[in-house]
Short mmCIF file of C-alpha atoms in Angstrom, two decimals:
data_model
loop_
_atom_site.label_atom_id
_atom_site.label_comp_id
_atom_site.label_asym_id
_atom_site.label_seq_id
_atom_site.Cartn_x
_atom_site.Cartn_y
_atom_site.Cartn_z
CA MET D 25 59.11 -36.90 -119.49
CA ILE D 26 62.75 -37.96 -118.09
CA GLN D 27 64.10 -36.62 -120.11
CA GLU D 28 62.98 -33.00 -119.87
CA MET D 29 63.86 -32.26 -116.28
CA LEU D 30 67.67 -32.64 -117.53
CA GLN D 31 68.35 -29.89 -120.00
CA SER D 32 71.86 -29.10 -118.16
CA SER D 33 75.04 -30.79 -120.80
CA PRO D 34 75.65 -34.73 -120.51
CA GLY D 35 77.30 -34.78 -116.58
CA TRP D 36 77.75 -37.61 -113.84
CA PHE D 37 74.84 -35.44 -111.74
CA ASN D 38 72.78 -37.17 -115.55
CA PHE D 39 74.75 -39.75 -115.18
CA ILE D 40 73.21 -40.16 -111.16
CA PHE D 41 70.45 -39.82 -112.56
CA PHE D 42 69.38 -42.01 -115.37
CA PHE D 43 71.29 -44.94 -113.23
CA ILE D 44 68.84 -44.39 -110.57
CA PHE D 45 65.99 -45.21 -112.41
CA GLY D 46 67.26 -47.43 -114.57
CA LEU D 47 67.83 -49.89 -111.27
CA VAL D 48 64.09 -48.75 -110.47
CA LEU D 49 62.72 -49.78 -113.58
CA LEU D 50 64.76 -52.60 -112.82
CA LEU D 51 63.70 -53.51 -109.97
CA VAL D 52 59.96 -52.96 -111.46
CA VAL D 53 60.39 -55.09 -114.88
CA LEU D 54 61.73 -58.55 -112.04
CA GLY D 55 58.72 -57.65 -110.32
CA PHE D 56 56.54 -57.85 -113.52
CA VAL D 57 58.42 -60.95 -114.80
CA THR D 58 58.13 -62.46 -110.84
CA TYR D 59 53.92 -62.39 -110.75
CA SER D 60 53.95 -62.86 -114.34
CA ILE D 61 55.17 -66.10 -113.88
CA LEU D 62 52.31 -66.54 -110.75
CA ALA D 63 50.02 -65.50 -113.41
CA GLU D 64 50.47 -67.37 -116.02
CA ARG D 65 50.49 -70.56 -114.04
CA LYS D 66 47.05 -69.69 -112.51
CA VAL D 67 45.05 -68.99 -115.38
CA MET D 68 46.70 -72.08 -116.98
CA GLY D 69 45.36 -73.89 -114.11
CA TYR D 70 42.25 -72.78 -114.31
CA ILE D 71 41.38 -73.52 -117.79
CA GLN D 72 43.63 -76.53 -117.35
CA LEU D 73 41.01 -77.42 -114.27
CA ARG D 74 43.28 -77.65 -111.76
CA HIS D 75 45.06 -75.38 -109.19
CA GLY D 76 48.07 -73.64 -109.69
CA PRO D 77 50.39 -72.78 -106.72
CA ASN D 78 48.41 -72.37 -103.57
CA GLN D 79 50.48 -73.79 -100.93
CA LEU D 80 53.57 -70.72 -100.08
CA GLY D 81 52.93 -67.21 -99.55
CA GLY D 82 48.58 -67.54 -98.85
CA ARG D 83 46.39 -69.65 -101.23
CA PHE D 84 47.18 -67.86 -104.51
CA GLY D 85 50.87 -69.04 -103.72
CA LEU D 86 52.08 -64.77 -103.42
CA LEU D 87 55.15 -66.28 -102.69
CA GLN D 88 56.11 -69.32 -104.57
CA THR D 89 57.99 -67.46 -107.44
CA VAL D 90 60.51 -65.91 -105.21
CA ALA D 91 60.82 -68.87 -103.24
CA ASP D 92 61.38 -70.27 -107.44
CA VAL D 93 64.01 -67.98 -108.03
CA LEU D 94 66.05 -67.93 -104.71
CA LYS D 95 66.14 -71.73 -106.01
CA LEU D 96 67.29 -70.62 -108.93
CA LEU D 97 70.13 -68.44 -107.88
CA LEU D 98 70.99 -70.63 -104.64
CA LYS D 99 71.78 -73.78 -107.03
CA GLU D 100 75.98 -74.76 -108.26
CA ASP D 101 76.54 -72.80 -111.71
CA ILE D 102 78.10 -76.37 -114.19
CA ILE D 103 79.80 -75.61 -116.94
CA PRO D 104 80.06 -78.69 -118.84
CA LYS D 105 83.50 -79.61 -119.33
CA MET D 106 83.77 -79.39 -123.07
CA ALA D 107 81.24 -76.47 -123.20
CA ASP D 108 83.78 -73.02 -125.05
CA ARG D 109 84.19 -71.53 -121.61
CA PRO D 110 83.89 -67.94 -122.47
CA MET D 111 81.16 -67.80 -124.80
CA PHE D 112 78.74 -70.62 -123.07
CA ILE D 113 79.23 -67.29 -119.78
CA LEU D 114 78.95 -64.94 -122.68
CA ALA D 115 75.51 -66.31 -124.55
CA PRO D 116 72.94 -65.67 -121.25
CA VAL D 117 74.21 -61.89 -120.98
CA ILE D 118 73.60 -60.72 -124.52
CA ALA D 119 70.00 -62.77 -124.57
CA PHE D 120 68.83 -60.04 -121.96
CA ALA D 121 71.14 -57.04 -122.29
CA PRO D 122 69.21 -56.10 -125.50
CA SER D 123 65.87 -57.00 -123.87
CA PHE D 124 66.40 -54.19 -121.69
CA MET D 125 67.92 -52.36 -123.51
CA VAL D 126 64.52 -51.36 -126.01
CA LEU D 127 62.61 -50.60 -122.60
CA ALA D 128 64.37 -47.35 -122.45
CA THR D 129 62.00 -46.20 -126.05
CA ILE D 130 58.58 -47.26 -124.49
CA PRO D 131 56.45 -44.30 -123.72
CA PHE D 132 54.52 -45.66 -120.52
CA THR D 133 52.36 -42.12 -120.27
CA ASP D 134 53.50 -38.91 -121.92
CA ARG D 135 55.56 -37.83 -118.73
CA PHE D 136 57.46 -40.77 -118.48
CA GLN D 137 60.16 -42.40 -121.28
CA PHE D 138 63.62 -42.01 -120.86
CA ALA D 139 64.42 -41.65 -124.13
CA ASP D 140 62.28 -40.75 -127.04
CA LEU D 141 63.94 -40.74 -130.23
CA GLY D 142 62.13 -39.82 -132.88
CA VAL D 143 62.55 -43.55 -134.96
CA GLY D 144 62.60 -45.33 -131.46
CA LEU D 145 59.83 -48.26 -133.49
CA LEU D 146 62.97 -48.98 -135.81
CA TYR D 147 65.69 -48.73 -132.72
CA TYR D 148 63.12 -51.63 -130.63
CA VAL D 149 63.25 -53.67 -133.78
CA ALA D 150 67.56 -53.39 -134.47
CA VAL D 151 68.24 -53.68 -131.23
CA SER D 152 65.25 -56.45 -130.16
CA GLY D 153 67.35 -58.94 -132.68
CA LEU D 154 70.73 -58.82 -131.38
CA THR D 155 68.96 -61.79 -128.16
CA VAL D 156 69.17 -63.70 -131.00
CA PHE D 157 72.72 -64.21 -131.31
CA GLY D 158 73.14 -65.01 -127.53
CA ILE D 159 70.28 -67.77 -128.24
CA LEU D 160 73.10 -69.09 -130.91
CA LEU D 161 75.43 -68.68 -129.21
CA GLY D 162 74.65 -70.38 -126.07
CA GLY D 163 73.08 -73.80 -127.86
CA TRP D 164 77.00 -73.59 -130.44
CA ALA D 165 78.81 -73.24 -127.19
CA SER D 166 77.47 -76.09 -125.37
CA ASN D 167 78.65 -78.50 -126.77
CA ASN D 168 75.82 -80.56 -126.66
CA LYS D 169 73.68 -81.24 -130.25
CA TYR D 170 70.37 -81.07 -128.21
CA SER D 171 71.43 -77.43 -127.54
CA LEU D 172 73.31 -76.76 -130.83
CA LEU D 173 69.28 -77.56 -132.34
CA GLY D 174 67.05 -75.43 -130.28
CA GLY D 175 69.61 -72.47 -131.21
CA ALA D 176 69.62 -73.28 -135.03
CA ARG D 177 65.17 -73.35 -134.40
CA ALA D 178 65.11 -69.89 -132.52
CA THR D 179 67.17 -68.51 -135.11
CA ALA D 180 65.87 -70.13 -137.90
CA GLN D 181 61.83 -69.04 -136.62
CA MET D 182 63.23 -65.38 -135.45
CA ILE D 183 64.56 -64.55 -138.11
CA SER D 184 62.54 -65.49 -139.96
CA TYR D 185 58.64 -64.40 -138.47
CA GLU D 186 60.99 -61.03 -137.61
CA ILE D 187 60.23 -60.50 -140.97
CA PRO D 188 56.86 -60.27 -140.70
CA LEU D 189 56.56 -58.27 -136.97
CA VAL D 190 57.88 -55.25 -139.02
CA MET D 191 56.25 -55.00 -142.40
CA SER D 192 52.72 -55.60 -140.09
CA VAL D 193 53.73 -52.18 -138.48
CA LEU D 194 54.31 -50.05 -141.75
CA GLY D 195 49.99 -49.12 -141.89
CA VAL D 196 51.08 -46.85 -138.32
CA ILE D 197 53.99 -46.26 -139.80
CA LEU D 198 51.92 -45.01 -143.23
CA LEU D 199 48.40 -43.89 -141.03
CA SER D 200 51.30 -42.02 -138.84
CA GLY D 201 53.70 -40.12 -140.91
CA SER D 202 56.36 -40.58 -137.51
CA LEU D 203 58.90 -43.15 -136.38
CA ASN D 204 58.58 -42.26 -133.24
CA LEU D 205 56.44 -43.86 -130.29
CA ASN D 206 54.68 -40.46 -128.72
CA ASP D 207 54.02 -39.52 -131.88
CA ILE D 208 52.03 -42.16 -132.75
CA VAL D 209 49.64 -42.97 -129.69
CA HIS D 210 49.11 -39.15 -130.00
CA ALA D 211 48.01 -39.82 -133.89
CA GLN D 212 45.26 -42.58 -132.00
CA LYS D 213 44.04 -39.08 -130.79
CA HIS D 214 40.65 -39.81 -133.06
CA GLY D 215 40.54 -43.76 -132.32
CA TRP D 216 42.84 -47.03 -131.45
CA PHE D 217 44.77 -47.75 -134.69
CA ILE D 218 43.26 -51.23 -133.66
CA LEU D 219 40.07 -49.83 -135.78
CA LEU D 220 42.35 -48.84 -139.03
CA GLN D 221 44.24 -51.77 -139.19
CA PRO D 222 42.83 -54.81 -138.12
CA ILE D 223 45.03 -57.32 -139.28
CA GLY D 224 48.45 -55.55 -138.82
CA PHE D 225 47.38 -56.01 -135.26
CA ILE D 226 46.68 -59.81 -135.71
CA VAL D 227 49.62 -60.01 -137.83
CA PHE D 228 51.41 -59.05 -135.49
CA LEU D 229 50.20 -60.39 -133.53
CA ILE D 230 51.09 -63.82 -134.40
CA ALA D 231 54.37 -62.46 -135.21
CA SER D 232 54.93 -61.48 -131.22
CA THR D 233 54.17 -64.99 -129.88
CA ALA D 234 56.73 -66.25 -132.99
CA GLU D 235 59.47 -64.08 -131.74
CA LEU D 236 59.41 -64.93 -128.05
CA SER D 237 59.04 -68.18 -127.99
CA ARG D 238 56.24 -68.81 -126.84
CA THR D 239 53.09 -71.33 -127.45
CA PRO D 240 52.02 -72.66 -129.85
CA PHE D 241 55.26 -70.70 -131.32
CA ASP D 242 58.23 -72.81 -128.81
CA LEU D 243 59.63 -75.42 -131.29
CA PRO D 244 63.59 -73.65 -130.38
CA GLU D 245 62.29 -74.76 -126.60
CA SER D 246 60.57 -78.07 -127.24
CA GLU D 247 60.95 -80.32 -123.58
CA SER D 248 59.22 -83.37 -126.05
CA GLU D 249 61.75 -83.34 -128.50
CA LEU D 250 64.93 -81.11 -127.20
CA VAL D 251 64.88 -81.32 -124.07
CA ALA D 252 64.11 -77.90 -123.51
CA GLY D 253 66.57 -76.92 -126.33
CA TYR D 254 68.86 -74.23 -126.32
CA HIS D 255 69.61 -73.85 -122.83
CA THR D 256 70.23 -77.44 -122.26
CA GLU D 257 72.83 -77.48 -120.03
CA TYR D 258 72.11 -73.83 -118.35
CA THR D 259 71.76 -74.39 -114.74
CA GLY D 260 71.63 -71.74 -111.69
CA PHE D 261 71.46 -67.99 -112.27
CA ARG D 262 72.17 -68.58 -116.40
CA TRP D 263 69.60 -70.41 -117.14
CA ALA D 264 67.60 -67.51 -115.53
CA PHE D 265 68.97 -65.11 -117.45
CA PHE D 266 67.73 -67.05 -120.82
CA MET D 267 64.20 -66.75 -118.92
CA LEU D 268 64.47 -63.70 -117.94
CA ALA D 269 64.95 -62.00 -121.27
CA GLU D 270 61.87 -64.01 -122.37
CA TYR D 271 59.78 -62.24 -119.66
CA VAL D 272 61.36 -58.91 -121.05
CA TYR D 273 60.47 -59.35 -124.21
CA LEU D 274 57.43 -60.19 -123.19
CA PHE D 275 56.89 -57.13 -120.67
CA ALA D 276 58.24 -54.30 -124.18
CA MET D 277 56.20 -56.45 -126.27
CA THR D 278 53.01 -56.24 -124.84
CA ALA D 279 53.52 -52.34 -123.73
CA LEU D 280 54.69 -52.10 -127.86
CA ILE D 281 51.42 -53.20 -128.85
CA THR D 282 49.67 -51.20 -126.35
CA ILE D 283 51.06 -47.95 -128.14
CA LEU D 284 50.90 -49.62 -131.65
CA PHE D 285 47.23 -49.77 -132.12
CA PHE D 286 45.90 -49.33 -128.47
CA GLY D 287 46.06 -45.72 -128.47
CA GLY D 288 48.98 -46.16 -125.30
CA TRP D 289 48.31 -43.88 -122.01
CA MET D 290 44.94 -42.51 -123.80
CA ALA D 291 41.35 -42.57 -122.89
CA PRO D 292 38.80 -44.73 -125.21
CA PHE D 293 36.42 -42.13 -125.29
CA GLY D 294 37.21 -38.04 -124.25
CA PHE D 295 35.41 -37.50 -120.82
CA LEU D 296 36.96 -40.11 -119.20
CA ASP D 297 40.35 -37.58 -120.08
CA PHE D 298 40.15 -37.20 -115.83
CA ILE D 299 41.59 -40.81 -115.30
CA PRO D 300 45.29 -40.75 -115.59
CA GLY D 301 47.55 -41.83 -118.53
CA ALA D 302 49.38 -44.22 -116.40
CA VAL D 303 46.37 -46.27 -115.87
CA TRP D 304 44.36 -46.77 -118.94
CA PHE D 305 47.96 -48.23 -120.06
CA SER D 306 48.14 -50.71 -117.55
CA LEU D 307 44.20 -51.73 -118.01
CA LYS D 308 44.77 -51.94 -121.43
CA PHE D 309 48.82 -54.42 -120.89
CA CYS D 310 47.02 -56.05 -118.52
CA VAL D 311 44.56 -57.33 -121.06
CA ILE D 312 46.69 -57.74 -123.76
CA LEU D 313 49.02 -59.32 -121.86
CA PHE D 314 45.89 -62.78 -120.78
CA LEU D 315 46.20 -62.59 -124.13
CA TYR D 316 50.20 -64.20 -124.28
CA LEU D 317 48.55 -66.10 -121.62
CA TRP D 318 45.62 -67.70 -123.01
CA PHE D 319 47.33 -68.92 -126.27
CA ARG D 320 49.92 -70.36 -124.47
CA SER D 321 46.93 -72.99 -121.82
CA THR D 322 45.40 -73.24 -125.00
CA PHE D 323 47.40 -74.59 -128.24
CA PRO D 324 48.94 -77.44 -129.28
CA ARG D 325 52.52 -76.51 -130.55
CA MET D 326 53.31 -76.89 -134.49
CA ARG D 327 55.60 -78.01 -137.01
CA ALA D 328 58.23 -76.99 -137.27
CA ASP D 329 58.07 -77.75 -140.89
CA LYS D 330 54.21 -76.44 -140.55
CA LEU D 331 55.57 -72.83 -138.53
CA MET D 332 58.34 -71.68 -140.78
CA GLU D 333 55.41 -72.25 -144.11
CA PHE D 334 53.11 -70.00 -141.90
CA ALA D 335 55.59 -67.72 -142.23
CA TRP D 336 56.37 -67.15 -145.02
CA LYS D 337 53.56 -68.19 -147.04
CA ILE D 338 50.51 -66.81 -145.53
CA LEU D 339 51.94 -63.49 -143.06
CA MET D 340 54.29 -62.60 -145.39
CA PRO D 341 52.16 -62.00 -147.91
CA VAL D 342 48.27 -61.13 -145.84
CA ALA D 343 51.53 -58.43 -144.24
CA LEU D 344 51.64 -56.56 -147.82
CA ALA D 345 48.16 -56.65 -148.63
CA ASN D 346 47.79 -54.91 -146.48
CA ILE D 347 50.27 -52.11 -147.07
CA MET D 348 49.25 -51.99 -150.15
CA LEU D 349 45.35 -51.77 -148.87
CA THR D 350 46.08 -48.91 -146.79
CA ALA D 351 48.46 -47.09 -148.42
CA ILE D 352 45.51 -46.27 -150.78
CA ILE D 353 43.44 -46.06 -148.20
CA LYS D 354 45.84 -43.06 -146.70
CA SER D 355 45.83 -41.75 -150.10
CA LEU D 356 42.02 -41.52 -150.69
CA PHE D 357 41.06 -40.78 -147.64
CA PHE D 358 43.22 -38.61 -146.12
#
């Protein structure tokens, strides 16, 4: 673990060390965002029987997303005349910053983690909830009715689905007895929590999809209704910040599911322990990521009223029932 390498009191060495590793993590995340978009286009292309990017960068289009990023960075930065200029500029930063902050507490292996917090899971939930302020602020500051509608939808959706999201992991917390993500992984040494918490996993997967505003819960930015929603008036790199936040959260949420329900870096069987933990984490991560890409390629968008009813009338009771069932099982068998 990185922080074990720094036993001295905080100083310039600590600052420089963590700053450099923070930059390395940012580059890794940017690489993930670049090629997860390409993977998403490819998966959608294969599922929908059409070609994905296949021109720039060879037959697999490996440089297509790189070219798209360069195009965004070179585009003109337009700020509407009637927009609230300071808030308009600040909103993408508020939306993106929490998405990168939550990565600090994710243990990718037993030796690679930036901050081993005793309440790492609580930290993740609390910090990730701040992004909704950036989205609402961007919609309001644009002085555009479509943007405001998209921001309002995003706020209502993210607040509503965050409740079943948190409730779905209470079963994991009951079984592991800790909010520390490392402890949760070690508690799965003799069996992944997906086996003990299948209901919690399903609720978490559905609620996390809504939190990420991905199909079928992409109401905040539904192009056919709101002309892209809360970021309608954004262009160039400011628009890219909103998209970057979305895909960084996809990275973080996929990593979190790997930790909470699939044993993190641990091998599925003891005799496979000779394979490095980073390999197991990456394999599980890719399988879960494919689920999110698969959902976007197949499901139709839900109606706004049905989306809210689903959160409060179905996911909430199911999550509550899962907590009660877990408590009974723990008291009887553990």
